[in-house]
Amino acid sequence: MSAFRCIPHSFWPLSVLALAACSAVGPDYHATQVRAPASWAAQHSGAPQLLAGSGGSGQPLAAQWWTAFADPTLNALQRRADSASPDLHSAALRYAQARMQRQMVAAQRGVNVDATADIKRQRQSERGASAKMIDSIAPSNSDELVKALAQPFTLYEAGFDASWEVDFWGRVRRSIEAADASVAQQRALFEQARLLLASEVARGYFEVRRVQQQIAVTEEDLRATEESMALVQARADGGLVDDFDLVRQRSQLEELRSRLPQLQAGETQALNQLSVLLGARPGELQGLLAAPAPAPAPAGLPDLSPGLPSQLARRRPDIQAAEAQLHAATASIGVAVAELYPSVRLGASFGYSSFEGGQVSAWGSRQWAVGPSLSLPLFDNGRRRAQVTLRKLQQQEAAVAYQQTVLKAWQEVDDALSGYGAERQRNQQLQARLRSAGQAYEMAKARYAGGLTDFLVELDAQRNWLQARRDLVDSDSQLRLALVALYKALGGGAPVAQTGRENAD
């Protein structure tokens, strides 16, 4: 006798509810605890002085971290990228697909109801099972009965079917759990795409400004060099110096002029790369970025507040996506294990069936059925057990991927902190170098104008001053790019917020 038949009929509803409330098979997911050091210094691989001033207070960064640069043009570009980027649109669509997939999986918990209606013309076979039965029951007049039953007729049917799977082993619950984790993963990946986009837009914008500032510096150098050449020309015309000084100054002037075409081509390439990120056509950003904006002084860049690695693990979208993937893989094991056990569905159907069109809705034409159905897997050549093993291997792979993601995140933060600290120190040294080079150049010009030194001294001082200016412009840009890399490594801004809909039943 079946185990289900041993339960009295009056206790069926309570028994079904009790069994359906049993805990789901398969392992339960527990959030991974990441071993985090007490400070960034304990996680640092290089010189300790590079982390000076970057201990941080642990406060989360602003969600719109690029506003720390206080650049209205950059803010406008970020807003445009957030609404027009093709990559961000694709990530948003994948997130929406995951939410719809979750909704489809959650629908398995409810009752499925289907309405049916059928009108068909049919004829019974004169040599079928019905004819064999008639011949056995009434052999004397079987031919007349068979011919009568074989007459074509129209059958009218209408009704509905309802079914509900009793989730004894938690297959549906584990499926919903895996779908919720997949939604969380896609949301984190969407935030990761937004972080990457914002970082690339900032990098592209600062590259455009760097090239434009180099062009502006080169044009200023050209004007200063032309003025020096005019002075040398006047001294040569007066017979105070020979043409050798004039030739050397002209060579310096032509070298500066040769830089402009290459810098202008670099500006075009940087503008086009930024346009691609914003989904804009070439030249569309020309009006917005034509005039180089004055860059804020490096001393005005924000202080670092990276926080602790344990806080980082809650902030970075890629870590959240990896953890959600591990959660989904763990829940999928339960789905596969539940397939090894019997499944029970409660079904009911009610309808009408009549060969007379006028009697299809008559009470005597009614037909109904109600009761459970049992599906018991017996033999499938090991397919279901192989599926369980496969899901366990996938969970192990997801666990390894999660650990790798965390380690990579800490490595990126350490690299970014070191890069920012090193560039900040380099920038301060280049500022001191520019001041010294400027003073030396002014002194060399004065001494040369007074005839106290050779023109080669002034020319070398001028070259050092020009190079110091170019190096400082590059360092200013590199310092901003290093800060962008640090923001990216820290996950951009505030932790990814979960919506109530994602975890709703």
Short mmCIF file of C-alpha atoms in Angstrom, two decimals:
data_model
loop_
_atom_site.label_atom_id
_atom_site.label_comp_id
_atom_site.label_asym_id
_atom_site.label_seq_id
_atom_site.Cartn_x
_atom_site.Cartn_y
_atom_site.Cartn_z
CA MET A 1 0.00 0.00 0.00
CA SER A 2 1.26 3.46 -0.85
CA ALA A 3 2.41 5.69 1.99
CA PHE A 4 0.00 8.34 0.83
CA ARG A 5 -2.95 5.94 1.08
CA CYS A 6 -2.06 5.23 4.71
CA ILE A 7 -3.05 8.80 5.61
CA PRO A 8 -6.77 9.14 6.35
CA HIS A 9 -8.66 11.23 3.83
CA SER A 10 -9.70 13.82 6.42
CA PHE A 11 -6.04 14.48 7.30
CA TRP A 12 -4.88 15.00 3.70
CA PRO A 13 -4.87 18.86 3.77
CA LEU A 14 -2.96 19.03 7.05
CA SER A 15 -0.53 16.35 5.92
CA VAL A 16 0.14 18.09 2.63
CA LEU A 17 0.81 21.42 4.35
CA ALA A 18 3.10 19.78 6.91
CA LEU A 19 5.14 18.02 4.26
CA ALA A 20 5.26 21.09 2.06
CA ALA A 21 6.65 23.10 4.96
CA CYS A 22 9.59 20.75 5.42
CA SER A 23 13.04 22.21 4.98
CA ALA A 24 14.38 22.17 1.45
CA VAL A 25 16.97 19.59 0.50
CA GLY A 26 20.48 20.64 -0.43
CA PRO A 27 22.96 22.85 1.43
CA ASP A 28 21.89 26.17 2.91
CA TYR A 29 23.94 29.17 1.85
CA HIS A 30 25.88 31.05 4.52
CA ALA A 31 27.53 34.36 3.71
CA THR A 32 31.26 33.95 3.22
CA GLN A 33 33.36 35.50 5.96
CA VAL A 34 36.40 37.20 4.48
CA ARG A 35 39.47 37.47 6.67
CA ALA A 36 40.29 41.16 6.63
CA PRO A 37 43.37 42.84 8.09
CA ALA A 38 42.99 45.63 10.59
CA SER A 39 44.34 48.35 8.27
CA TRP A 40 45.58 49.01 4.78
CA ALA A 41 49.15 49.10 6.06
CA ALA A 42 48.84 45.43 7.01
CA GLN A 43 47.75 44.67 3.42
CA HIS A 44 50.43 46.82 1.73
CA SER A 45 53.15 45.23 -0.40
CA GLY A 46 55.51 48.14 -1.02
CA ALA A 47 57.13 51.12 0.63
CA PRO A 48 55.13 52.23 3.69
CA GLN A 49 55.60 55.94 2.92
CA LEU A 50 53.35 55.56 -0.14
CA LEU A 51 50.38 55.04 2.19
CA ALA A 52 51.08 58.12 4.27
CA GLY A 53 47.85 59.97 4.89
CA SER A 54 45.68 57.22 3.41
CA GLY A 55 44.62 55.39 6.54
CA GLY A 56 41.11 56.66 6.07
CA SER A 57 38.21 57.08 8.38
CA GLY A 58 36.18 54.27 6.87
CA GLN A 59 33.40 56.60 5.72
CA PRO A 60 31.78 55.52 2.44
CA LEU A 61 32.55 57.54 -0.63
CA ALA A 62 29.89 59.63 -2.29
CA ALA A 63 27.85 57.72 -4.85
CA GLN A 64 28.72 60.35 -7.46
CA TRP A 65 32.41 60.29 -6.61
CA TRP A 66 33.42 62.33 -9.66
CA THR A 67 31.89 65.44 -8.08
CA ALA A 68 34.96 65.54 -5.82
CA PHE A 69 36.87 67.01 -8.79
CA ALA A 70 34.55 70.05 -8.77
CA ASP A 71 34.34 70.12 -12.58
CA PRO A 72 30.89 71.01 -14.01
CA THR A 73 31.85 69.73 -17.47
CA LEU A 74 32.81 66.33 -16.07
CA ASN A 75 29.53 66.21 -14.13
CA ALA A 76 27.60 66.92 -17.33
CA LEU A 77 29.46 64.20 -19.23
CA GLN A 78 28.73 61.69 -16.47
CA ARG A 79 25.03 62.49 -16.56
CA ARG A 80 24.98 62.07 -20.32
CA ALA A 81 26.88 58.78 -20.17
CA ASP A 82 24.50 57.43 -17.54
CA SER A 83 21.56 57.96 -19.88
CA ALA A 84 23.11 57.34 -23.31
CA SER A 85 25.79 54.66 -22.92
CA PRO A 86 25.06 51.52 -25.02
CA ASP A 87 27.06 49.35 -22.59
CA LEU A 88 25.01 50.56 -19.64
CA HIS A 89 21.77 49.97 -21.55
CA SER A 90 22.85 46.37 -22.24
CA ALA A 91 23.64 45.80 -18.56
CA ALA A 92 20.25 47.25 -17.58
CA LEU A 93 18.49 44.90 -20.01
CA ARG A 94 20.30 41.89 -18.56
CA TYR A 95 19.20 43.00 -15.09
CA ALA A 96 15.60 43.31 -16.29
CA GLN A 97 15.80 39.84 -17.85
CA ALA A 98 16.97 38.37 -14.55
CA ARG A 99 14.01 39.97 -12.77
CA MET A 100 11.59 38.49 -15.31
CA GLN A 101 13.27 35.10 -14.98
CA ARG A 102 12.78 35.29 -11.22
CA GLN A 103 9.11 36.11 -11.75
CA MET A 104 8.74 33.07 -14.01
CA VAL A 105 10.37 30.78 -11.46
CA ALA A 106 8.27 32.16 -8.60
CA ALA A 107 5.12 31.40 -10.58
CA GLN A 108 5.74 27.68 -9.96
CA ARG A 109 4.55 28.11 -6.38
CA GLY A 110 1.00 28.90 -7.41
CA VAL A 111 -1.84 26.91 -8.91
CA ASN A 112 -1.89 26.52 -12.68
CA VAL A 113 -5.37 26.82 -14.17
CA ASP A 114 -6.12 26.21 -17.86
CA ALA A 115 -9.47 26.57 -19.59
CA THR A 116 -10.21 24.34 -22.57
CA ALA A 117 -12.89 24.22 -25.24
CA ASP A 118 -13.08 21.74 -28.10
CA ILE A 119 -15.42 21.00 -31.00
CA LYS A 120 -14.43 18.14 -33.26
CA ARG A 121 -16.01 15.86 -35.83
CA GLN A 122 -14.94 12.25 -35.33
CA ARG A 123 -15.62 8.63 -36.35
CA GLN A 124 -14.91 5.40 -34.44
CA SER A 125 -12.98 2.61 -36.16
CA GLU A 126 -14.94 -0.49 -37.16
CA ARG A 127 -11.90 -2.60 -36.35
CA GLY A 128 -10.79 -0.88 -33.17
CA ALA A 129 -10.90 -1.78 -29.49
CA SER A 130 -14.56 -0.81 -29.23
CA ALA A 131 -15.47 -3.24 -32.00
CA LYS A 132 -13.56 -6.03 -30.25
CA MET A 133 -15.43 -5.39 -27.02
CA ILE A 134 -18.82 -5.38 -28.76
CA ASP A 135 -18.01 -8.61 -30.55
CA SER A 136 -17.18 -10.23 -27.22
CA ILE A 137 -20.32 -8.97 -25.48
CA ALA A 138 -22.92 -9.39 -28.23
CA PRO A 139 -21.55 -11.54 -31.05
CA SER A 140 -24.96 -12.09 -32.58
CA ASN A 141 -25.61 -8.48 -33.58
CA SER A 142 -22.12 -7.05 -33.37
CA ASP A 143 -22.09 -5.89 -37.00
CA GLU A 144 -25.11 -3.61 -36.53
CA LEU A 145 -23.75 -2.16 -33.29
CA VAL A 146 -20.32 -1.53 -34.80
CA LYS A 147 -21.82 0.21 -37.82
CA ALA A 148 -23.99 2.35 -35.54
CA LEU A 149 -20.98 3.36 -33.40
CA ALA A 150 -18.92 4.06 -36.50
CA GLN A 151 -21.29 6.76 -37.68
CA PRO A 152 -19.56 10.18 -37.68
CA PHE A 153 -20.65 12.60 -34.95
CA THR A 154 -19.69 15.96 -33.48
CA LEU A 155 -18.35 16.09 -29.91
CA TYR A 156 -18.57 19.29 -27.87
CA GLU A 157 -16.30 19.70 -24.80
CA ALA A 158 -15.56 22.59 -22.44
CA GLY A 159 -14.00 22.89 -18.99
CA PHE A 160 -10.88 23.70 -17.00
CA ASP A 161 -7.93 21.95 -15.37
CA ALA A 162 -6.12 23.01 -12.19
CA SER A 163 -2.89 21.63 -10.77
CA TRP A 164 -0.47 22.46 -7.96
CA GLU A 165 2.89 20.90 -7.22
CA VAL A 166 3.40 20.13 -3.55
CA ASP A 167 6.92 21.36 -2.86
CA PHE A 168 7.87 18.52 -0.50
CA TRP A 169 11.62 18.70 -1.08
CA GLY A 170 11.96 22.43 -1.70
CA ARG A 171 12.69 22.26 -5.42
CA VAL A 172 10.61 25.36 -6.11
CA ARG A 173 11.96 27.18 -3.05
CA ARG A 174 15.55 26.46 -4.06
CA SER A 175 14.76 27.58 -7.61
CA ILE A 176 13.40 30.88 -6.30
CA GLU A 177 16.43 31.25 -4.04
CA ALA A 178 18.75 30.73 -7.02
CA ALA A 179 16.72 33.18 -9.09
CA ASP A 180 16.91 35.81 -6.32
CA ALA A 181 20.68 35.36 -6.22
CA SER A 182 20.85 35.73 -10.00
CA VAL A 183 18.89 38.97 -9.77
CA ALA A 184 21.31 40.24 -7.13
CA GLN A 185 24.22 39.22 -9.34
CA GLN A 186 22.87 41.06 -12.38
CA ARG A 187 22.18 44.14 -10.29
CA ALA A 188 25.76 44.08 -9.03
CA LEU A 189 27.01 43.62 -12.58
CA PHE A 190 24.89 46.59 -13.62
CA GLU A 191 26.51 48.67 -10.89
CA GLN A 192 29.89 47.35 -12.01
CA ALA A 193 29.16 48.44 -15.58
CA ARG A 194 28.13 51.86 -14.28
CA LEU A 195 31.35 52.11 -12.25
CA LEU A 196 33.49 51.11 -15.24
CA LEU A 197 31.66 53.58 -17.45
CA ALA A 198 32.05 56.46 -14.98
CA SER A 199 35.75 55.61 -14.57
CA GLU A 200 36.35 55.48 -18.32
CA VAL A 201 34.48 58.74 -18.87
CA ALA A 202 36.59 60.43 -16.19
CA ARG A 203 39.78 58.99 -17.66
CA GLY A 204 38.81 60.04 -21.16
CA TYR A 205 37.87 63.53 -20.03
CA PHE A 206 41.12 64.06 -18.14
CA GLU A 207 43.06 62.78 -21.15
CA VAL A 208 41.34 65.37 -23.34
CA ARG A 209 42.16 68.08 -20.81
CA ARG A 210 45.76 66.88 -20.54
CA VAL A 211 46.34 67.15 -24.28
CA GLN A 212 44.60 70.53 -24.41
CA GLN A 213 46.75 71.83 -21.57
CA GLN A 214 49.84 70.54 -23.34
CA ILE A 215 48.75 72.41 -26.45
CA ALA A 216 48.18 75.57 -24.42
CA VAL A 217 51.59 75.24 -22.74
CA THR A 218 53.28 74.62 -26.08
CA GLU A 219 51.63 77.71 -27.58
CA GLU A 220 52.77 79.78 -24.59
CA ASP A 221 56.27 78.38 -25.00
CA LEU A 222 56.18 79.29 -28.68
CA ARG A 223 55.32 82.90 -27.88
CA ALA A 224 58.07 83.09 -25.24
CA THR A 225 60.58 81.49 -27.61
CA GLU A 226 59.61 83.88 -30.41
CA GLU A 227 60.18 86.81 -28.05
CA SER A 228 63.61 85.41 -27.12
CA MET A 229 64.42 84.92 -30.77
CA ALA A 230 63.47 88.53 -31.51
CA LEU A 231 65.87 89.62 -28.76
CA VAL A 232 68.65 87.44 -30.17
CA GLN A 233 67.89 88.73 -33.66
CA ALA A 234 68.21 92.33 -32.43
CA ARG A 235 71.50 91.52 -30.72
CA ALA A 236 72.77 89.82 -33.87
CA ASP A 237 71.73 92.75 -36.01
CA GLY A 238 73.64 95.01 -33.63
CA GLY A 239 76.70 92.87 -33.96
CA LEU A 240 76.70 91.88 -30.30
CA VAL A 241 76.46 88.15 -31.07
CA ASP A 242 77.12 86.01 -34.09
CA ASP A 243 74.58 84.05 -36.09
CA PHE A 244 75.34 80.86 -34.16
CA ASP A 245 73.10 81.94 -31.27
CA LEU A 246 70.39 82.86 -33.74
CA VAL A 247 70.51 79.42 -35.40
CA ARG A 248 70.30 77.62 -32.05
CA GLN A 249 67.27 79.69 -31.01
CA ARG A 250 65.59 79.04 -34.34
CA SER A 251 66.17 75.29 -33.86
CA GLN A 252 64.49 75.49 -30.46
CA LEU A 253 61.54 77.35 -32.03
CA GLU A 254 61.09 74.78 -34.80
CA GLU A 255 61.25 71.92 -32.30
CA LEU A 256 58.35 73.47 -30.37
CA ARG A 257 56.36 74.02 -33.56
CA SER A 258 56.79 70.37 -34.52
CA ARG A 259 55.04 69.31 -31.32
CA LEU A 260 51.74 71.01 -32.17
CA PRO A 261 50.46 68.71 -34.99
CA GLN A 262 51.06 65.58 -32.90
CA LEU A 263 49.32 67.11 -29.88
CA GLN A 264 46.37 68.22 -32.02
CA ALA A 265 46.03 64.69 -33.42
CA GLY A 266 46.10 63.35 -29.86
CA GLU A 267 43.30 65.73 -28.92
CA THR A 268 41.17 64.42 -31.81
CA GLN A 269 41.73 60.80 -30.77
CA ALA A 270 40.94 61.53 -27.12
CA LEU A 271 37.72 63.34 -28.09
CA ASN A 272 36.62 60.45 -30.30
CA GLN A 273 37.29 57.88 -27.60
CA LEU A 274 35.21 59.89 -25.17
CA SER A 275 32.44 60.22 -27.77
CA VAL A 276 32.21 56.44 -28.13
CA LEU A 277 31.61 56.06 -24.39
CA LEU A 278 28.75 58.56 -24.57
CA GLY A 279 27.25 57.14 -27.76
CA ALA A 280 27.99 60.41 -29.57
CA ARG A 281 29.13 60.98 -33.15
CA PRO A 282 32.62 62.36 -33.91
CA GLY A 283 32.67 66.11 -33.39
CA GLU A 284 29.50 66.15 -31.30
CA LEU A 285 31.42 67.02 -28.12
CA GLN A 286 33.55 69.66 -29.81
CA GLY A 287 31.44 72.56 -28.56
CA LEU A 288 31.40 71.31 -24.98
CA LEU A 289 35.13 70.58 -24.79
CA ALA A 290 36.56 73.09 -27.25
CA ALA A 291 38.02 75.45 -24.64
CA PRO A 292 40.23 73.75 -22.04
CA ALA A 293 38.87 74.27 -18.55
CA PRO A 294 41.27 75.32 -15.81
CA ALA A 295 42.21 72.23 -13.85
CA PRO A 296 41.96 72.38 -10.05
CA ALA A 297 45.25 72.45 -8.20
CA PRO A 298 46.47 69.01 -7.03
CA ALA A 299 46.38 70.32 -3.47
CA GLY A 300 42.60 70.70 -3.88
CA LEU A 301 42.03 67.04 -4.59
CA PRO A 302 40.02 65.24 -1.90
CA ASP A 303 41.54 63.45 1.06
CA LEU A 304 41.53 59.68 0.93
CA SER A 305 39.03 57.75 3.04
CA PRO A 306 39.23 54.21 1.71
CA GLY A 307 38.11 52.47 4.89
CA LEU A 308 38.96 48.89 5.84
CA PRO A 309 39.06 45.85 3.54
CA SER A 310 36.02 44.38 5.31
CA GLN A 311 34.06 47.48 4.30
CA LEU A 312 35.46 47.23 0.81
CA ALA A 313 33.98 43.75 0.47
CA ARG A 314 30.52 45.27 0.98
CA ARG A 315 31.20 48.12 -1.43
CA ARG A 316 32.67 46.67 -4.61
CA PRO A 317 30.06 45.49 -7.13
CA ASP A 318 32.28 42.72 -8.53
CA ILE A 319 32.64 41.17 -5.06
CA GLN A 320 28.89 41.35 -4.56
CA ALA A 321 28.34 39.76 -7.97
CA ALA A 322 30.76 36.93 -7.18
CA GLU A 323 29.06 36.28 -3.84
CA ALA A 324 25.64 36.25 -5.49
CA GLN A 325 26.94 33.78 -8.07
CA LEU A 326 28.14 31.53 -5.25
CA HIS A 327 24.72 31.81 -3.59
CA ALA A 328 22.95 30.85 -6.83
CA ALA A 329 25.29 27.87 -7.36
CA THR A 330 24.61 26.67 -3.80
CA ALA A 331 20.84 26.89 -4.25
CA SER A 332 21.09 25.04 -7.59
CA ILE A 333 22.44 22.02 -5.73
CA GLY A 334 19.15 21.80 -3.82
CA VAL A 335 17.20 21.98 -7.08
CA ALA A 336 19.21 19.06 -8.49
CA VAL A 337 18.88 17.00 -5.27
CA ALA A 338 15.10 17.53 -5.24
CA GLU A 339 14.92 15.93 -8.70
CA LEU A 340 16.03 12.64 -7.10
CA TYR A 341 12.85 12.42 -5.01
CA PRO A 342 9.23 11.80 -5.98
CA SER A 343 7.09 14.72 -7.04
CA VAL A 344 3.43 15.04 -6.16
CA ARG A 345 0.90 17.20 -7.94
CA LEU A 346 -2.65 17.87 -6.79
CA GLY A 347 -4.97 18.13 -9.77
CA ALA A 348 -8.63 18.75 -10.50
CA SER A 349 -10.65 19.08 -13.67
CA PHE A 350 -14.27 19.92 -14.41
CA GLY A 351 -16.10 20.28 -17.70
CA TYR A 352 -18.88 19.27 -20.03
CA SER A 353 -18.91 16.75 -22.87
CA SER A 354 -21.78 16.11 -25.26
CA PHE A 355 -22.35 14.91 -28.83
CA GLU A 356 -25.43 17.12 -28.98
CA GLY A 357 -24.75 20.83 -29.38
CA GLY A 358 -27.85 21.84 -27.48
CA GLN A 359 -27.01 19.67 -24.47
CA VAL A 360 -23.34 20.65 -23.97
CA SER A 361 -24.18 22.80 -20.93
CA ALA A 362 -26.70 20.37 -19.45
CA TRP A 363 -25.96 19.17 -15.93
CA GLY A 364 -25.98 15.57 -17.12
CA SER A 365 -23.13 16.34 -19.54
CA ARG A 366 -20.76 17.22 -16.73
CA GLN A 367 -17.54 15.31 -16.06
CA TRP A 368 -14.89 15.84 -13.37
CA ALA A 369 -11.80 14.35 -11.79
CA VAL A 370 -9.77 15.17 -8.70
CA GLY A 371 -6.79 13.62 -6.93
CA PRO A 372 -3.03 13.57 -6.56
CA SER A 373 -0.54 12.26 -9.07
CA LEU A 374 2.85 10.81 -8.14
CA SER A 375 5.96 10.83 -10.30
CA LEU A 376 8.74 8.57 -8.99
CA PRO A 377 12.13 8.54 -10.76
CA LEU A 378 13.36 4.95 -11.03
CA PHE A 379 16.10 4.69 -13.64
CA ASP A 380 17.71 7.31 -15.88
CA ASN A 381 21.25 5.94 -16.38
CA GLY A 382 22.59 8.18 -13.59
CA ARG A 383 21.54 11.44 -15.26
CA ARG A 384 20.03 13.03 -12.13
CA ARG A 385 22.92 12.06 -9.87
CA ALA A 386 25.38 13.38 -12.42
CA GLN A 387 23.41 16.62 -12.37
CA VAL A 388 23.89 16.85 -8.59
CA THR A 389 27.63 16.26 -8.95
CA LEU A 390 27.80 18.89 -11.69
CA ARG A 391 26.05 21.48 -9.50
CA LYS A 392 28.45 20.76 -6.63
CA LEU A 393 31.44 21.25 -8.93
CA GLN A 394 29.96 24.51 -10.17
CA GLN A 395 29.52 25.66 -6.58
CA GLN A 396 33.16 24.88 -5.84
CA GLU A 397 34.19 26.83 -8.93
CA ALA A 398 32.07 29.78 -7.81
CA ALA A 399 33.70 29.66 -4.37
CA VAL A 400 37.16 29.77 -5.94
CA ALA A 401 36.08 32.63 -8.20
CA TYR A 402 34.79 34.54 -5.19
CA GLN A 403 38.10 34.18 -3.34
CA GLN A 404 39.98 35.26 -6.45
CA THR A 405 37.74 38.29 -6.83
CA VAL A 406 38.39 39.36 -3.24
CA LEU A 407 42.16 38.92 -3.60
CA LYS A 408 42.15 40.81 -6.89
CA ALA A 409 40.16 43.61 -5.28
CA TRP A 410 42.67 44.04 -2.45
CA GLN A 411 45.52 43.96 -4.95
CA GLU A 412 43.85 46.67 -7.04
CA VAL A 413 43.29 48.86 -3.98
CA ASP A 414 46.90 48.44 -2.86
CA ASP A 415 48.13 49.29 -6.37
CA ALA A 416 45.84 52.31 -6.56
CA LEU A 417 46.85 53.60 -3.14
CA SER A 418 50.53 53.18 -3.96
CA GLY A 419 50.09 54.82 -7.36
CA TYR A 420 48.22 57.77 -5.92
CA GLY A 421 50.72 58.26 -3.10
CA ALA A 422 53.70 58.02 -5.45
CA GLU A 423 52.21 60.45 -7.98
CA ARG A 424 51.27 62.90 -5.25
CA GLN A 425 54.86 62.96 -3.99
CA ARG A 426 56.16 63.24 -7.56
CA ASN A 427 53.80 66.14 -8.26
CA GLN A 428 55.07 68.05 -5.24
CA GLN A 429 58.65 67.51 -6.37
CA LEU A 430 57.85 68.66 -9.91
CA GLN A 431 56.27 71.83 -8.53
CA ALA A 432 59.50 72.57 -6.66
CA ARG A 433 61.47 71.74 -9.80
CA LEU A 434 59.39 74.14 -11.89
CA ARG A 435 59.96 76.96 -9.41
CA SER A 436 63.70 76.35 -9.44
CA ALA A 437 63.82 76.02 -13.23
CA GLY A 438 61.87 79.26 -13.61
CA GLN A 439 64.24 81.12 -11.32
CA ALA A 440 67.26 79.71 -13.15
CA TYR A 441 65.79 80.72 -16.51
CA GLU A 442 65.12 84.28 -15.34
CA MET A 443 68.65 84.56 -13.98
CA ALA A 444 70.14 83.15 -17.21
CA LYS A 445 68.16 85.62 -19.31
CA ALA A 446 69.30 88.52 -17.17
CA ARG A 447 72.94 87.43 -17.29
CA TYR A 448 72.79 86.90 -21.03
CA ALA A 449 71.15 90.30 -21.57
CA GLY A 450 73.95 91.87 -19.54
CA GLY A 451 76.59 90.04 -21.54
CA LEU A 452 77.81 88.11 -18.54
CA THR A 453 77.28 84.61 -19.96
CA ASP A 454 77.04 82.69 -23.19
CA PHE A 455 73.69 82.17 -24.92
CA LEU A 456 74.03 78.41 -24.50
CA VAL A 457 73.48 78.85 -20.76
CA GLU A 458 70.20 80.66 -21.35
CA LEU A 459 69.14 78.11 -23.95
CA ASP A 460 69.75 75.19 -21.57
CA ALA A 461 67.89 77.01 -18.78
CA GLN A 462 64.98 77.63 -21.15
CA ARG A 463 64.83 73.98 -22.18
CA ASN A 464 64.83 72.86 -18.55
CA TRP A 465 62.03 75.29 -17.72
CA LEU A 466 59.91 74.18 -20.70
CA GLN A 467 60.41 70.51 -19.86
CA ALA A 468 59.52 71.14 -16.22
CA ARG A 469 56.25 72.76 -17.30
CA ARG A 470 55.36 69.84 -19.56
CA ASP A 471 56.23 67.30 -16.88
CA LEU A 472 54.07 69.09 -14.31
CA VAL A 473 51.10 69.17 -16.70
CA ASP A 474 51.47 65.43 -17.25
CA SER A 475 51.81 64.83 -13.52
CA ASP A 476 48.66 66.84 -12.78
CA SER A 477 46.79 64.64 -15.22
CA GLN A 478 48.35 61.44 -13.88
CA LEU A 479 47.41 62.46 -10.35
CA ARG A 480 43.76 62.76 -11.34
CA LEU A 481 43.88 59.47 -13.22
CA ALA A 482 45.41 57.82 -10.15
CA LEU A 483 42.57 59.14 -8.03
CA VAL A 484 40.05 57.81 -10.56
CA ALA A 485 41.75 54.41 -10.37
CA LEU A 486 41.50 54.54 -6.58
CA TYR A 487 37.80 55.38 -6.67
CA LYS A 488 37.28 52.50 -9.09
CA ALA A 489 39.23 50.10 -6.88
CA LEU A 490 37.13 51.13 -3.87
CA GLY A 491 33.91 50.36 -5.71
CA GLY A 492 33.09 53.93 -6.65
CA GLY A 493 30.69 55.01 -3.96
CA ALA A 494 28.12 53.70 -1.55
CA PRO A 495 27.35 49.97 -1.33
CA VAL A 496 24.92 48.52 -3.85
CA ALA A 497 21.42 48.82 -2.41
CA GLN A 498 19.05 45.88 -2.66
CA THR A 499 15.50 46.52 -3.76
CA GLY A 500 12.58 45.03 -1.92
CA ARG A 501 11.21 43.50 -5.09
CA GLU A 502 14.26 41.29 -5.60
CA ASN A 503 13.71 39.43 -2.33
CA ALA A 504 9.93 39.56 -2.36
CA ASP A 505 8.02 36.31 -2.23
#
